[in-house]
Amino acid sequence: MAITEQELREAEARLVDELRHTATAIAARYDRGRGRVVIRLNTGLEVMFPPHDAEGLERATAADLEEIEVSPTGLGLHFPRLDADLYVPALLQGLFGSKRWMAARRLTEERARTAGKSAVARSERRRTGTAAKTVASR
């Protein structure tokens, strides 16, 4: 099924209208001093995030992050040295990767928190000489 010229013009008009009501990137750079990717938006706001928090940038070096391309619509960021792409509206919603990647990251963070809490509890029990609480089976 071929797209007609009329359908293409209508789709472009919808995109232009949508972009009027959406925060889009007009520039992006890596701030070495802060270790953050900085995005300047068409609203005048600048937002930044640590690259290791974003899918595709987890192991990026400062040199990898020196070049950032903003898509013509301002909806995407491309990191040529990493062949990684990020969607600006998702970043603004706090979504730094795919659903699967975000879920795996939350699980890893939860395990780290749980392990940390367990270590603190063990240390406190050793310090105070108290026994660990046990839950009786019913």
CSV table of C-alpha atoms in Angstrom, one decimal:
chain,number,residue,atom,x,y,z
A,1,MET,CA,0.0,0.0,0.0
A,2,ALA,CA,1.6,3.2,-1.1
A,3,ILE,CA,1.4,6.5,0.8
A,4,THR,CA,-0.1,9.3,-1.2
A,5,GLU,CA,1.4,12.8,-1.3
A,6,GLN,CA,-1.7,14.1,0.5
A,7,GLU,CA,-1.3,11.6,3.3
A,8,LEU,CA,2.4,12.5,3.6
A,9,ARG,CA,1.6,16.2,3.8
A,10,GLU,CA,-1.1,15.5,6.5
A,11,ALA,CA,1.3,13.4,8.5
A,12,GLU,CA,4.0,16.2,8.3
A,13,ALA,CA,1.4,18.8,9.4
A,14,ARG,CA,0.5,16.6,12.4
A,15,LEU,CA,4.2,16.3,13.4
A,16,VAL,CA,4.7,20.0,13.2
A,17,ASP,CA,1.6,20.6,15.3
A,18,GLU,CA,2.8,18.0,17.9
A,19,LEU,CA,6.3,19.5,18.1
A,20,ARG,CA,4.8,22.9,19.0
A,21,HIS,CA,3.6,21.3,22.3
A,22,THR,CA,6.6,19.1,23.0
A,23,ALA,CA,9.9,19.9,24.7
A,24,THR,CA,12.6,19.1,22.2
A,25,ALA,CA,16.4,19.2,22.3
A,26,ILE,CA,18.1,22.0,20.5
A,27,ALA,CA,21.6,21.1,21.7
A,28,ALA,CA,23.4,18.5,23.7
A,29,ARG,CA,26.9,18.1,25.1
A,30,TYR,CA,28.9,16.1,27.6
A,31,ASP,CA,30.1,18.1,30.6
A,32,ARG,CA,33.4,16.3,31.7
A,33,GLY,CA,33.6,18.3,35.0
A,34,ARG,CA,30.2,17.1,36.2
A,35,GLY,CA,30.3,13.8,34.3
A,36,ARG,CA,26.9,14.5,32.9
A,37,VAL,CA,25.2,14.7,29.5
A,38,VAL,CA,23.5,18.1,29.2
A,39,ILE,CA,20.5,18.7,27.0
A,40,ARG,CA,19.3,22.2,26.2
A,41,LEU,CA,15.6,22.2,25.4
A,42,ASN,CA,13.6,24.6,23.2
A,43,THR,CA,11.8,25.7,26.4
A,44,GLY,CA,15.1,27.3,27.7
A,45,LEU,CA,15.5,24.5,30.3
A,46,GLU,CA,18.7,22.5,30.5
A,47,VAL,CA,18.5,19.0,31.9
A,48,MET,CA,21.4,16.6,32.7
A,49,PHE,CA,21.9,13.0,33.6
A,50,PRO,CA,24.8,10.7,34.3
A,51,PRO,CA,25.5,8.7,31.2
A,52,HIS,CA,25.9,5.4,33.1
A,53,ASP,CA,22.2,5.6,33.9
A,54,ALA,CA,21.2,5.4,30.2
A,55,GLU,CA,21.0,2.2,28.1
A,56,GLY,CA,23.8,2.1,25.6
A,57,LEU,CA,25.9,4.6,27.5
A,58,GLU,CA,26.6,2.5,30.6
A,59,ARG,CA,30.3,1.8,29.8
A,60,ALA,CA,30.9,5.0,27.7
A,61,THR,CA,34.2,6.9,28.2
A,62,ALA,CA,34.4,10.6,28.2
A,63,ALA,CA,35.8,10.4,24.7
A,64,ASP,CA,32.8,8.3,23.5
A,65,LEU,CA,30.5,11.1,24.7
A,66,GLU,CA,32.3,14.1,23.2
A,67,GLU,CA,30.1,13.9,20.0
A,68,ILE,CA,26.4,14.0,20.4
A,69,GLU,CA,24.0,14.6,17.5
A,70,VAL,CA,20.5,16.0,17.9
A,71,SER,CA,17.9,14.7,15.5
A,72,PRO,CA,16.3,17.3,13.1
A,73,THR,CA,13.0,17.0,15.1
A,74,GLY,CA,14.9,17.4,18.4
A,75,LEU,CA,13.3,14.2,19.7
A,76,GLY,CA,16.4,12.1,19.6
A,77,LEU,CA,20.0,12.1,20.6
A,78,HIS,CA,22.6,10.0,18.7
A,79,PHE,CA,26.0,9.1,20.1
A,80,PRO,CA,28.0,8.1,16.9
A,81,ARG,CA,31.0,6.6,18.6
A,82,LEU,CA,28.7,4.2,20.5
A,83,ASP,CA,26.0,3.8,17.8
A,84,ALA,CA,23.5,4.6,20.6
A,85,ASP,CA,20.3,6.5,20.4
A,86,LEU,CA,18.1,8.1,23.2
A,87,TYR,CA,14.5,9.4,22.9
A,88,VAL,CA,14.3,12.9,24.5
A,89,PRO,CA,10.6,12.7,25.6
A,90,ALA,CA,11.4,9.4,27.4
A,91,LEU,CA,14.4,10.9,29.1
A,92,LEU,CA,12.3,13.8,30.4
A,93,GLN,CA,9.9,11.2,31.9
A,94,GLY,CA,12.8,9.5,33.6
A,95,LEU,CA,13.0,6.5,31.2
A,96,PHE,CA,16.6,5.9,30.4
A,97,GLY,CA,16.1,2.7,28.4
A,98,SER,CA,13.8,-0.1,27.2
A,99,LYS,CA,11.3,-1.6,29.5
A,100,ARG,CA,13.4,-4.8,29.8
A,101,TRP,CA,16.6,-2.8,30.5
A,102,MET,CA,14.9,-0.6,33.1
A,103,ALA,CA,13.3,-3.7,34.9
A,104,ALA,CA,16.7,-5.4,35.0
A,105,ARG,CA,18.3,-2.2,36.3
A,106,ARG,CA,15.7,-1.9,39.1
A,107,LEU,CA,16.2,-5.6,40.1
A,108,THR,CA,20.0,-5.1,40.2
A,109,GLU,CA,19.6,-1.9,42.3
A,110,GLU,CA,17.1,-3.6,44.7
A,111,ARG,CA,19.5,-6.5,45.2
A,112,ALA,CA,22.3,-4.1,46.0
A,113,ARG,CA,20.0,-2.3,48.5
A,114,THR,CA,18.9,-5.5,50.1
A,115,ALA,CA,22.5,-6.8,50.3
A,116,GLY,CA,23.6,-3.4,51.8
A,117,LYS,CA,20.7,-3.5,54.4
A,118,SER,CA,21.6,-7.1,55.3
A,119,ALA,CA,25.2,-6.2,55.8
A,120,VAL,CA,24.3,-3.3,58.1
A,121,ALA,CA,21.9,-5.5,60.1
A,122,ARG,CA,24.6,-8.2,60.5
A,123,SER,CA,27.1,-5.5,61.6
A,124,GLU,CA,24.6,-4.1,64.1
A,125,ARG,CA,23.8,-7.5,65.5
A,126,ARG,CA,27.5,-8.2,66.0
A,127,ARG,CA,27.9,-4.9,67.7
A,128,THR,CA,25.0,-5.3,70.0
A,129,GLY,CA,25.3,-9.1,70.5
A,130,THR,CA,21.7,-9.7,69.5
A,131,ALA,CA,20.4,-12.6,67.4
A,132,ALA,CA,18.8,-12.3,64.0
A,133,LYS,CA,15.0,-12.4,63.9
A,134,THR,CA,13.5,-15.5,62.5
A,135,VAL,CA,10.1,-16.0,61.0
A,136,ALA,CA,8.2,-19.1,62.2
A,137,SER,CA,6.5,-21.2,59.6
A,138,ARG,CA,2.8,-21.7,60.0
